[in-house]
CSV table of C-alpha atoms in Angstrom, one decimal:
chain,number,residue,atom,x,y,z
O,224,MET,CA,-52.7,-33.0,-24.3
O,225,LYS,CA,-51.0,-29.7,-25.0
O,226,GLY,CA,-47.3,-29.3,-24.4
O,227,ARG,CA,-46.1,-25.7,-24.0
O,228,ALA,CA,-42.5,-24.5,-23.8
O,229,LEU,CA,-41.4,-21.2,-22.4
O,230,LEU,CA,-38.2,-19.9,-24.0
O,231,GLY,CA,-36.4,-16.8,-22.6
O,232,PRO,CA,-38.2,-13.6,-21.6
O,233,HIS,CA,-40.5,-13.7,-24.7
O,234,ARG,CA,-42.2,-17.0,-23.8
O,235,PRO,CA,-43.6,-18.0,-27.2
O,236,VAL,CA,-46.2,-20.8,-26.8
O,237,LEU,CA,-45.3,-24.0,-28.7
O,238,THR,CA,-48.4,-26.1,-29.3
O,239,CYS,CA,-48.5,-29.8,-30.1
O,240,SER,CA,-51.6,-31.8,-31.0
O,241,ARG,CA,-52.4,-35.4,-30.3
O,242,ARG,CA,-55.5,-37.4,-29.8
O,243,ALA,CA,-56.8,-37.3,-26.3
O,244,ARG,CA,-57.5,-40.6,-24.6
O,245,PRO,CA,-61.3,-41.0,-24.1
O,246,GLU,CA,-62.6,-41.0,-20.6
O,247,ARG,CA,-64.1,-44.2,-19.1
O,248,GLY,CA,-67.8,-44.5,-19.9
O,249,ARG,CA,-67.8,-42.3,-23.0
O,250,GLU,CA,-67.5,-43.2,-26.5
O,251,ASP,CA,-64.5,-42.1,-28.6
O,252,GLY,CA,-66.6,-39.8,-30.8
O,253,ALA,CA,-68.2,-38.0,-27.9
O,254,ALA,CA,-64.8,-37.6,-26.2
O,255,ARG,CA,-63.2,-36.1,-29.2
O,256,GLY,CA,-66.3,-34.2,-30.5
O,257,GLY,CA,-65.7,-35.1,-34.1
O,258,PRO,CA,-62.6,-37.3,-34.5
O,259,ARG,CA,-60.4,-37.3,-37.5
O,260,PRO,CA,-58.8,-40.5,-38.5
O,261,GLY,CA,-55.2,-40.9,-37.8
O,262,ARG,CA,-52.9,-38.9,-35.6
O,263,ALA,CA,-52.5,-35.2,-36.0
O,264,ARG,CA,-49.3,-33.8,-37.4
O,265,PRO,CA,-47.1,-32.4,-34.6
O,266,GLY,CA,-46.2,-29.3,-36.6
O,267,PHE,CA,-47.8,-27.3,-39.4
O,268,SER,CA,-47.2,-24.0,-41.2
O,269,GLY,CA,-50.6,-23.2,-42.6
O,270,PRO,CA,-53.9,-22.4,-40.7
O,271,GLN,CA,-55.7,-25.5,-39.4
O,272,ARG,CA,-58.5,-26.1,-37.0
O,273,ALA,CA,-58.8,-28.8,-34.5
O,274,THR,CA,-61.0,-29.5,-31.6
O,275,ALA,CA,-59.7,-30.8,-28.3
O,276,GLY,CA,-62.9,-32.3,-27.0
O,277,PRO,CA,-66.1,-31.1,-25.4
O,278,GLY,CA,-64.3,-29.3,-22.6
O,279,ALA,CA,-62.4,-27.3,-25.0
O,280,SER,CA,-65.6,-25.9,-26.7
O,281,GLY,CA,-64.1,-26.0,-30.1
O,282,GLN,CA,-61.1,-24.0,-29.1
O,283,GLU,CA,-58.9,-23.0,-32.1
O,284,LEU,CA,-55.2,-23.9,-32.2
O,285,ARG,CA,-53.2,-20.8,-33.0
O,286,PRO,CA,-51.3,-20.9,-36.3
O,287,LEU,CA,-47.6,-21.3,-35.8
O,288,PRO,CA,-44.8,-20.1,-38.1
O,289,GLY,CA,-42.5,-22.6,-39.7
O,290,GLU,CA,-39.8,-22.3,-37.1
O,291,LEU,CA,-42.2,-22.6,-34.1
O,292,GLY,CA,-43.8,-25.6,-35.9
O,293,ARG,CA,-40.4,-27.3,-36.0
O,294,ALA,CA,-39.8,-26.4,-32.4
O,295,SER,CA,-43.1,-28.1,-31.5
O,296,LEU,CA,-42.0,-31.1,-33.3
O,297,VAL,CA,-38.9,-31.3,-31.1
O,298,CYS,CA,-41.0,-30.8,-28.1
O,299,TRP,CA,-43.4,-33.5,-29.1
O,300,PHE,CA,-40.6,-35.9,-29.8
O,301,SER,CA,-39.2,-35.2,-26.3
O,302,LEU,CA,-42.5,-35.9,-24.6
O,303,LEU,CA,-42.7,-39.2,-26.4
O,304,SER,CA,-39.2,-40.2,-25.4
O,305,GLY,CA,-39.8,-39.2,-21.8
O,306,LEU,CA,-36.5,-37.3,-21.7
O,307,PHE,CA,-35.6,-33.8,-22.8
O,308,SER,CA,-31.9,-33.5,-22.9
O,309,PRO,CA,-30.6,-31.0,-25.4
O,310,ASN,CA,-27.7,-28.8,-24.5
O,311,VAL,CA,-29.3,-25.6,-23.1
O,312,THR,CA,-27.1,-22.6,-22.5
O,313,HIS,CA,-27.8,-19.6,-20.3
O,314,LYS,CA,-28.1,-16.7,-22.7
O,315,ALA,CA,-29.2,-13.2,-21.9
O,316,GLY,CA,-30.8,-14.4,-18.6
O,317,GLY,CA,-33.2,-16.8,-20.4
O,318,ILE,CA,-33.8,-20.4,-19.3
O,319,LEU,CA,-35.7,-23.1,-21.1
O,320,LYS,CA,-38.6,-24.6,-19.2
O,321,ILE,CA,-41.2,-27.2,-20.2
O,322,GLN,CA,-44.8,-26.9,-19.0
O,323,LEU,CA,-47.2,-29.7,-19.5
O,324,GLN,CA,-50.9,-28.8,-19.1
O,325,GLN,CA,-54.0,-31.0,-19.3
O,326,SER,CA,-56.7,-29.7,-21.6
O,327,PRO,CA,-60.1,-29.3,-20.1
O,328,GLY,CA,-62.2,-32.3,-20.5
O,329,CYS,CA,-59.4,-34.6,-21.4
O,330,GLY,CA,-58.5,-37.7,-19.6
O,331,ARG,CA,-55.8,-37.8,-16.9
O,332,MET,CA,-52.4,-37.9,-18.6
O,333,GLU,CA,-49.8,-40.4,-17.9
O,334,GLU,CA,-47.3,-39.8,-15.2
O,335,ALA,CA,-44.1,-38.1,-16.3
O,336,PRO,CA,-40.7,-38.8,-14.8
O,337,GLU,CA,-40.2,-36.9,-11.5
O,338,GLU,CA,-36.7,-35.7,-12.3
O,339,PRO,CA,-35.2,-36.3,-15.8
O,340,THR,CA,-31.6,-37.1,-15.8
O,341,VAL,CA,-29.5,-34.3,-17.3
O,342,PRO,CA,-26.3,-35.5,-19.1
O,343,GLU,CA,-23.2,-34.5,-17.3
O,344,ASP,CA,-21.0,-32.0,-19.0
O,345,ASP,CA,-17.8,-30.3,-18.0
O,346,SER,CA,-19.1,-26.9,-19.2
O,347,ARG,CA,-20.5,-24.8,-16.4
O,348,THR,CA,-22.7,-22.9,-18.9
O,349,HIS,CA,-25.2,-25.8,-19.0
O,350,LEU,CA,-28.2,-25.2,-16.8
O,351,PRO,CA,-30.4,-27.8,-15.1
O,352,LEU,CA,-33.9,-28.4,-16.5
O,353,LYS,CA,-37.0,-29.0,-14.4
O,354,TYR,CA,-40.4,-30.3,-15.5
O,355,PHE,CA,-43.5,-28.9,-14.0
O,356,LEU,CA,-46.7,-30.9,-14.2
O,357,VAL,CA,-49.8,-28.8,-13.7
O,358,GLN,CA,-53.2,-30.4,-13.9
O,359,GLY,CA,-56.3,-28.3,-14.5
O,360,LYS,CA,-54.8,-24.9,-13.9
O,361,GLU,CA,-52.9,-22.2,-15.7
O,362,GLU,CA,-49.2,-21.6,-15.3
O,363,ASP,CA,-48.0,-19.7,-12.2
O,364,PRO,CA,-45.6,-16.9,-13.3
O,365,GLY,CA,-44.2,-16.6,-9.7
O,366,GLU,CA,-43.5,-20.3,-9.7
O,367,LEU,CA,-41.7,-20.0,-13.0
O,368,ARG,CA,-39.6,-17.1,-11.8
O,369,GLY,CA,-38.6,-19.0,-8.7
O,370,CYS,CA,-37.5,-21.8,-10.9
O,371,GLN,CA,-35.4,-19.5,-13.0
O,372,GLU,CA,-33.8,-17.9,-10.0
O,373,GLU,CA,-33.0,-21.3,-8.5
O,374,ALA,CA,-31.4,-22.4,-11.8
O,375,ASN,CA,-29.3,-19.2,-11.9
O,376,GLU,CA,-28.2,-19.8,-8.3
O,377,SER,CA,-27.2,-23.4,-9.0
O,378,ASP,CA,-25.3,-22.2,-12.1
O,379,SER,CA,-23.3,-19.6,-10.1
O,380,GLU,CA,-22.4,-22.1,-7.3
O,381,GLY,CA,-19.6,-23.7,-9.3
O,382,ALA,CA,-18.3,-20.4,-10.7
O,383,SER,CA,-18.2,-18.8,-7.2
O,384,ASP,CA,-15.6,-21.4,-6.1
O,385,LEU,CA,-13.2,-20.2,-8.8
O,386,GLU,CA,-13.7,-16.4,-8.4
O,387,GLU,CA,-11.9,-14.2,-6.0
O,388,PRO,CA,-14.0,-12.2,-3.5
O,389,ARG,CA,-14.9,-8.9,-5.1
O,390,GLY,CA,-14.8,-6.8,-1.9
O,391,LEU,CA,-12.4,-3.9,-2.0
O,392,PHE,CA,-9.5,-4.0,0.4
O,393,ASP,CA,-9.4,-0.9,2.6
O,394,LEU,CA,-5.9,0.5,2.0
O,395,SER,CA,-6.5,3.7,3.9
O,396,GLY,CA,-7.3,2.0,7.1
O,397,ARG,CA,-10.5,3.9,7.7
O,398,SER,CA,-12.7,1.0,8.7
O,399,GLN,CA,-10.0,-0.5,11.0
O,400,TYR,CA,-9.6,2.9,12.7
O,401,LEU,CA,-13.3,3.4,13.4
O,402,ALA,CA,-13.5,-0.2,14.8
O,403,ALA,CA,-10.4,0.3,16.9
O,404,CYS,CA,-11.7,3.6,18.3
O,405,GLU,CA,-14.9,1.9,19.3
O,406,ALA,CA,-13.0,-1.0,20.9
O,407,TYR,CA,-10.7,1.3,22.9
O,408,GLY,CA,-13.4,3.8,23.8
O,409,VAL,CA,-11.7,6.8,22.2
O,410,VAL,CA,-13.2,9.5,19.9
O,411,PRO,CA,-12.0,9.2,16.3
O,412,ILE,CA,-9.9,12.2,15.1
O,413,SER,CA,-11.7,13.9,12.3
O,414,SER,CA,-8.4,15.3,10.9
O,415,PHE,CA,-7.1,11.7,10.4
O,416,LEU,CA,-10.3,10.7,8.6
O,417,HIS,CA,-10.1,13.7,6.3
O,418,HIS,CA,-6.4,13.4,5.5
O,419,MET,CA,-5.8,9.7,5.5
O,420,HIS,CA,-5.4,9.7,1.8
O,421,ASP,CA,-2.8,12.6,1.8
O,422,SER,CA,0.9,12.1,1.8
O,423,GLU,CA,1.4,14.1,5.0
O,424,LEU,CA,-0.6,13.7,8.3
O,425,MET,CA,-0.1,16.4,11.0
O,426,LEU,CA,-1.6,15.3,14.3
O,427,LYS,CA,0.6,17.2,16.8
O,428,HIS,CA,-0.9,18.5,20.0
O,429,ARG,CA,-4.0,16.3,19.7
O,430,GLY,CA,-3.9,14.6,23.1
O,431,LEU,CA,-4.1,11.1,21.6
O,432,GLY,CA,-2.8,9.3,24.7
O,433,PRO,CA,-1.8,5.6,24.7
O,434,GLN,CA,-5.2,4.2,23.6
O,435,GLY,CA,-5.6,6.7,20.8
O,436,ALA,CA,-2.2,5.9,19.6
O,437,GLN,CA,-3.0,2.2,19.6
O,438,ALA,CA,-6.2,2.8,17.5
O,439,LEU,CA,-4.2,5.0,15.1
O,440,ALA,CA,-1.5,2.4,14.8
O,441,LEU,CA,-4.0,-0.3,13.7
O,442,ALA,CA,-5.3,1.9,11.0
O,443,LEU,CA,-1.8,2.9,9.7
O,444,MET,CA,-0.7,-0.7,9.2
O,445,ASN,CA,-2.5,-0.9,5.9
O,446,ASN,CA,-2.2,2.8,4.9
O,447,THR,CA,-0.2,3.3,1.7
O,448,SER,CA,-0.7,7.1,1.3
O,449,ILE,CA,0.9,8.7,4.3
O,450,VAL,CA,4.6,9.4,3.9
O,451,ARG,CA,5.2,12.1,6.6
O,452,LEU,CA,3.6,11.5,10.0
O,453,ASN,CA,3.8,14.0,12.8
O,454,LEU,CA,2.6,12.8,16.2
O,455,SER,CA,4.6,15.2,18.4
O,456,ASP,CA,3.2,16.2,21.8
O,457,ASN,CA,0.5,13.6,22.1
O,458,TRP,CA,1.4,12.0,25.4
O,459,LEU,CA,1.8,8.6,23.8
O,460,ASN,CA,3.9,7.3,26.7
O,461,GLU,CA,5.6,3.9,26.4
O,462,GLU,CA,2.4,2.0,25.6
O,463,GLY,CA,1.5,4.3,22.6
O,464,THR,CA,5.1,4.2,21.3
O,465,VAL,CA,5.1,0.4,21.5
O,466,ALA,CA,2.0,0.4,19.3
O,467,ILE,CA,3.6,2.8,16.8
O,468,ALA,CA,6.7,0.6,16.7
O,469,GLY,CA,4.5,-2.4,15.9
O,470,MET,CA,2.9,-0.5,13.1
O,471,LEU,CA,6.3,0.3,11.6
O,472,LYS,CA,7.1,-3.4,11.3
O,473,GLU,CA,4.1,-3.6,8.9
O,474,ASN,CA,4.0,-0.2,7.2
O,475,CYS,CA,6.8,0.4,4.6
O,476,PHE,CA,5.5,3.7,3.3
O,477,ILE,CA,6.2,6.2,6.2
O,478,ALA,CA,9.5,7.9,5.6
O,479,ASP,CA,9.4,10.8,7.9
O,480,LEU,CA,8.2,10.2,11.5
O,481,ASP,CA,8.1,12.8,14.3
O,482,LEU,CA,7.5,11.5,17.9
O,483,SER,CA,8.9,14.4,19.8
O,484,ASP,CA,7.6,15.3,23.2
O,485,ASN,CA,5.8,12.1,23.9
O,486,LYS,CA,7.5,10.5,26.9
O,487,VAL,CA,8.7,7.6,24.9
O,488,GLY,CA,10.8,6.2,27.8
O,489,VAL,CA,13.1,3.3,27.8
O,490,LYS,CA,10.5,0.7,26.9
O,491,GLY,CA,9.2,2.7,24.0
O,492,ALA,CA,12.7,3.4,22.7
O,493,LYS,CA,13.6,-0.3,22.9
O,494,ALA,CA,10.5,-1.3,20.8
O,495,LEU,CA,11.1,1.6,18.4
O,496,CYS,CA,14.7,0.7,17.8
O,497,ALA,CA,13.8,-3.0,17.3
O,498,ALA,CA,11.4,-1.9,14.6
O,499,LEU,CA,14.0,0.3,12.9
O,500,MET,CA,16.3,-2.7,12.6
O,501,GLU,CA,13.6,-4.3,10.3
O,502,ASN,CA,12.1,-1.2,8.8
O,503,THR,CA,14.3,0.5,6.2
O,504,SER,CA,11.7,3.0,4.9
O,505,VAL,CA,12.0,5.5,7.7
O,506,ARG,CA,14.6,8.0,6.6
O,507,ARG,CA,13.9,10.9,9.1
O,508,LEU,CA,13.1,10.2,12.8
O,509,ARG,CA,12.6,12.9,15.4
O,510,LEU,CA,12.6,11.9,19.1
O,511,SER,CA,13.3,15.3,20.7
O,512,GLY,CA,12.1,15.7,24.3
O,513,SER,CA,11.1,12.0,24.6
O,514,ASP,CA,12.7,11.2,28.0
O,515,LEU,CA,15.0,8.6,26.5
O,516,GLY,CA,17.7,8.8,29.1
O,517,THR,CA,21.0,7.2,29.0
O,518,HIS,CA,19.7,3.6,29.2
O,519,ALA,CA,17.9,4.0,25.9
O,520,THR,CA,21.1,4.9,24.0
O,521,LYS,CA,22.2,1.3,24.1
O,522,ASP,CA,19.2,0.4,21.8
O,523,VAL,CA,19.8,3.5,19.7
O,524,ALA,CA,23.4,2.6,19.2
O,525,ASP,CA,22.5,-1.0,18.2
O,526,ALA,CA,20.0,0.4,15.7
O,527,LEU,CA,22.5,2.8,14.2
O,528,MET,CA,24.9,0.0,13.5
O,529,VAL,CA,22.3,-2.1,11.7
O,530,ASN,CA,20.1,0.5,10.0
O,531,THR,CA,21.9,2.0,7.0
O,532,LYS,CA,18.9,3.9,5.4
O,533,MET,CA,18.1,6.5,8.1
O,534,GLU,CA,19.4,9.9,7.1
O,535,LEU,CA,18.2,12.2,9.9
O,536,LEU,CA,18.0,11.5,13.7
O,537,ASP,CA,17.0,14.0,16.3
O,538,LEU,CA,17.8,13.1,19.9
O,539,SER,CA,17.8,16.6,21.4
O,540,HIS,CA,16.4,17.3,24.9
O,541,ASN,CA,16.7,13.7,26.1
O,542,LEU,CA,19.1,14.0,29.1
O,543,LEU,CA,21.8,12.0,27.4
O,544,ASP,CA,24.9,12.1,29.6
O,545,GLU,CA,28.5,11.0,29.4
O,546,GLU,CA,27.7,7.3,29.1
O,547,ALA,CA,25.4,8.1,26.2
O,548,GLY,CA,28.4,9.7,24.4
O,549,GLU,CA,30.5,6.6,25.0
O,550,ARG,CA,27.9,4.4,23.3
O,551,LEU,CA,26.9,6.7,20.4
O,552,GLY,CA,30.5,7.4,19.4
O,553,PRO,CA,31.5,3.9,18.3
O,554,ALA,CA,28.0,3.4,16.7
O,555,LEU,CA,28.5,6.5,14.5
O,556,ALA,CA,32.0,5.3,13.5
O,557,GLU,CA,30.3,2.3,11.9
O,558,ASN,CA,27.2,3.9,10.6
O,559,ILE,CA,27.0,4.5,6.9
O,560,GLY,CA,23.6,6.2,6.6
O,561,ILE,CA,23.1,9.1,9.0
O,562,LYS,CA,23.6,12.5,7.3
O,563,GLU,CA,22.1,14.8,9.9
O,564,LEU,CA,22.3,14.3,13.7
O,565,ASN,CA,20.9,16.6,16.4
O,566,LEU,CA,22.2,16.0,19.9
O,567,SER,CA,21.6,19.5,21.2
O,568,TRP,CA,20.4,20.2,24.8
O,569,ASN,CA,21.9,17.1,26.4
O,570,HIS,CA,24.7,16.5,28.9
O,571,LEU,CA,27.5,15.1,26.7
O,572,ARG,CA,30.7,15.9,28.5
O,573,GLY,CA,34.0,14.5,29.8
O,574,SER,CA,35.1,11.2,28.4
O,575,GLY,CA,31.8,10.7,26.7
O,576,ALA,CA,32.4,13.8,24.6
O,577,VAL,CA,35.9,12.7,23.7
O,578,ILE,CA,34.8,9.2,22.6
O,579,PHE,CA,31.9,10.7,20.7
O,580,ALA,CA,34.3,13.1,18.9
O,581,ARG,CA,36.5,10.2,17.9
O,582,GLY,CA,33.6,8.5,16.3
O,583,ILE,CA,32.8,11.6,14.3
O,584,GLY,CA,36.4,11.5,13.0
O,585,LEU,CA,35.8,8.0,11.6
O,586,ASN,CA,32.4,8.7,10.2
O,587,THR,CA,32.2,9.1,6.4
O,588,TYR,CA,28.6,10.0,5.9
O,589,LEU,CA,27.5,12.7,8.4
O,590,ARG,CA,27.0,16.1,6.9
O,591,VAL,CA,25.2,18.1,9.6
O,592,LEU,CA,26.0,17.8,13.4
O,593,ASP,CA,24.3,19.9,16.1
O,594,LEU,CA,26.1,19.6,19.5
O,595,SER,CA,24.9,22.9,20.9
O,596,TYR,CA,24.0,23.3,24.6
O,597,ASN,CA,26.1,20.3,25.9
O,598,GLY,CA,29.2,20.3,28.1
O,599,PHE,CA,32.1,19.3,25.8
O,600,GLY,CA,34.5,21.7,27.5
O,601,ASP,CA,38.1,22.1,26.5
O,602,GLU,CA,38.9,18.3,26.3
O,603,GLY,CA,35.9,17.7,24.1
O,604,ALA,CA,36.7,20.7,21.9
O,605,ALA,CA,40.3,19.4,21.4
O,606,ALA,CA,39.0,16.0,20.4
O,607,MET,CA,36.5,17.6,18.0
O,608,GLY,CA,39.4,19.6,16.5
O,609,GLU,CA,41.3,16.3,15.8
O,610,ALA,CA,38.1,14.9,14.3
O,611,LEU,CA,37.9,17.8,11.9
O,612,ARG,CA,41.5,17.2,10.8
O,613,VAL,CA,40.6,13.7,9.5
O,614,ASN,CA,37.0,14.0,8.7
O,615,GLY,CA,36.3,14.7,5.0
O,616,VAL,CA,32.5,14.9,4.8
O,617,LEU,CA,31.2,17.1,7.7
O,618,GLU,CA,29.8,20.4,6.4
O,619,GLU,CA,27.9,22.0,9.3
O,620,LEU,CA,29.0,22.0,13.0
O,621,ASN,CA,27.2,23.7,15.8
O,622,MET,CA,29.0,23.9,19.1
O,623,ASN,CA,27.3,26.8,20.7
O,624,ASN,CA,27.3,27.0,24.5
O,625,ASN,CA,29.6,24.1,25.3
O,626,ARG,CA,31.8,25.6,28.0
O,627,ILE,CA,34.8,26.0,25.6
O,628,SER,CA,37.3,28.4,27.0
O,629,LEU,CA,40.5,29.8,25.5
O,630,PRO,CA,42.7,26.6,25.8
O,631,GLY,CA,40.0,24.5,24.1
O,632,ALA,CA,39.6,27.1,21.3
O,633,LEU,CA,43.3,27.1,20.6
O,634,ARG,CA,43.4,23.3,20.3
O,635,PHE,CA,40.3,23.3,18.2
O,636,SER,CA,41.7,25.8,15.8
O,637,GLU,CA,44.7,23.5,15.1
O,638,GLY,CA,42.5,20.8,13.5
O,639,LEU,CA,40.4,23.4,11.7
O,640,SER,CA,43.5,24.7,9.9
O,641,GLU,CA,43.6,21.4,7.9
O,642,ASN,CA,39.9,20.9,7.2
O,643,ARG,CA,38.6,21.2,3.7
O,644,THR,CA,34.9,20.4,3.9
O,645,LEU,CA,33.4,22.4,6.7
O,646,ARG,CA,31.0,25.2,5.4
O,647,SER,CA,29.4,26.5,8.5
O,648,LEU,CA,30.8,26.7,12.1
O,649,SER,CA,29.0,28.0,15.1
O,650,MET,CA,31.0,28.7,18.3
O,651,GLY,CA,28.8,31.3,20.0
O,652,ARG,CA,28.2,31.7,23.7
O,653,ASN,CA,31.4,30.0,24.7
O,654,PRO,CA,33.7,31.6,27.3
O,655,MET,CA,36.7,31.7,24.8
O,656,ARG,CA,36.9,35.5,24.8
O,657,SER,CA,38.2,37.5,21.9
O,658,GLU,CA,41.6,35.7,21.8
O,659,GLY,CA,39.9,32.3,21.3
O,660,CYS,CA,37.8,33.7,18.5
O,661,LEU,CA,40.8,35.3,16.9
O,662,SER,CA,42.7,32.0,16.9
O,663,ILE,CA,39.9,30.3,15.0
O,664,LEU,CA,39.6,33.1,12.5
O,665,ARG,CA,43.4,33.0,11.8
O,666,ALA,CA,43.2,29.2,11.3
O,667,VAL,CA,40.7,29.8,8.6
O,668,GLN,CA,42.8,32.5,7.1
O,669,MET,CA,45.9,30.3,7.0
O,670,ASN,CA,44.1,27.3,5.4
O,671,PRO,CA,44.2,27.7,1.6
O,672,TYR,CA,41.7,24.8,1.2
O,673,SER,CA,39.2,26.1,3.7
O,674,GLY,CA,35.6,26.0,2.5
O,675,LEU,CA,34.0,27.9,5.4
O,676,MET,CA,31.3,30.4,4.4
O,677,VAL,CA,29.7,31.0,7.7
O,678,LEU,CA,31.4,31.7,11.1
O,679,ASP,CA,29.2,32.5,14.1
O,680,PHE,CA,30.7,34.0,17.2
O,681,SER,CA,27.4,35.4,18.6
O,682,ASP,CA,27.3,36.7,22.2
O,683,ILE,CA,31.1,36.7,22.7
O,684,HIS,CA,33.0,39.9,23.7
O,685,LEU,CA,35.3,40.7,20.8
O,686,ASN,CA,38.1,43.4,20.6
O,687,LYS,CA,39.3,45.6,17.8
O,688,ASP,CA,41.9,43.1,16.6
O,689,PHE,CA,39.3,40.6,15.8
O,690,GLU,CA,37.1,43.2,14.0
O,691,ASP,CA,40.1,44.4,11.9
O,692,LEU,CA,41.0,40.8,10.9
O,693,ALA,CA,37.4,40.0,10.1
O,694,CYS,CA,37.1,43.1,7.8
O,695,SER,CA,40.3,42.2,5.9
O,696,MET,CA,39.2,38.6,5.4
O,697,LYS,CA,35.9,39.8,3.9
O,698,GLU,CA,37.8,41.9,1.4
O,699,VAL,CA,39.7,38.8,0.3
O,700,SER,CA,36.7,36.4,0.5
O,701,PRO,CA,33.5,38.3,0.0
O,702,GLN,CA,31.4,35.1,0.3
O,703,LEU,CA,32.6,34.6,3.9
O,704,CYS,CA,29.9,35.6,6.5
O,705,ILE,CA,31.2,36.3,10.0
O,706,LYS,CA,28.6,36.8,12.6
O,707,HIS,CA,29.7,38.5,15.8
O,708,GLY,CA,28.3,40.8,18.4
O,709,ASN,CA,28.7,41.6,22.0
O,710,PRO,CA,26.1,40.1,24.3
O,711,ARG,CA,23.4,42.4,25.6
O,712,ALA,CA,24.0,43.8,29.0
């Protein structure tokens, strides 16, 4: 019998010699074809010749080097013991296999164990061994390769339990977006796919609609690149805004969000304000022209009293009336984050304007306030003058077109005479006439601590007294810029 071992990719042949058992009905001499007394040595280093019987036709055994001779000795010893159990390690993709082949003309060999027991070992580098018994045929390379692949798979089963999945997590949200677009039946926006790794994403005037906004919101939940997001004028409606609000509860990277002109409505505003109570990463929020209405200001006021990180809020063009001013005023008195607030083009008037102005007087963070195109009137102007008397942080105030007449301008100027922080004041397009503008200008002149650098009285009829005082003040304070001019006929 010949025992051959295949080791690694080189497959050196290890040959062992032993006396073949004679077949029944033949004599020993005929079976062996020239026997030699005794048993052949299992390994040798010099050239020797041996015959394997008549079927072998005097085939020569190839000479083996010393190391291979020793390996054949180990192989022979293993075959005698019926168990081959050395520690075999998986190195460079090689695996040790034992092939036993019957020589031609030899008797049938004894049955080998079907599956030898491999000693258990805690090391996962030990591979299982399999014995292949092939009678009367050469080895099948495909069968051997299959065994090697099976052994490699069995080796990796244990290690796979300990390893993390190696798939890359889609931080951009591209795959989620494409899947969501298919689910909602909307066309993916190529601009988003091209700029999803940028810090700024401009998608205004794209006509997303509610379903497009929902698909986009799913993708933005995992996006870590976009910091400034502009979705203005996309007809998101309440449903789309609710989806964006849900995204803000998961995404903590967007800091600048523009949802202007999107018909947010009361339901959308409620969801958005609830998200802002949890999300502290949004610093600048624009909701201009979103049809918030007065009812939505309750949720806005609640968010302002909780969120202390938002720095800019734009609520212009939202039909906010007197009741809205009554709600926003107390909220601003407690807010410690807002630095810029835009409430232009609303309907703040009457008691709402007065209560709002009182809240501004107590605020200690607001720097820029735009109240243009409202209806503060004389009462509101007087309340704002009192707020300027005590407020020590406001730097820019715009009260253009607020129906402020001469009485309101006179009372407003009283508080301005004690203000030290205001840098820019706009009072244009108010029916205060030249006398009202002159009273404000004199209050600035009489205030030694005034920091005003810009005074805007655009579109108001002014007389020569005002122009003379303005020229004299510019000579004393060259840095002061006074804008004035009669309205066009």
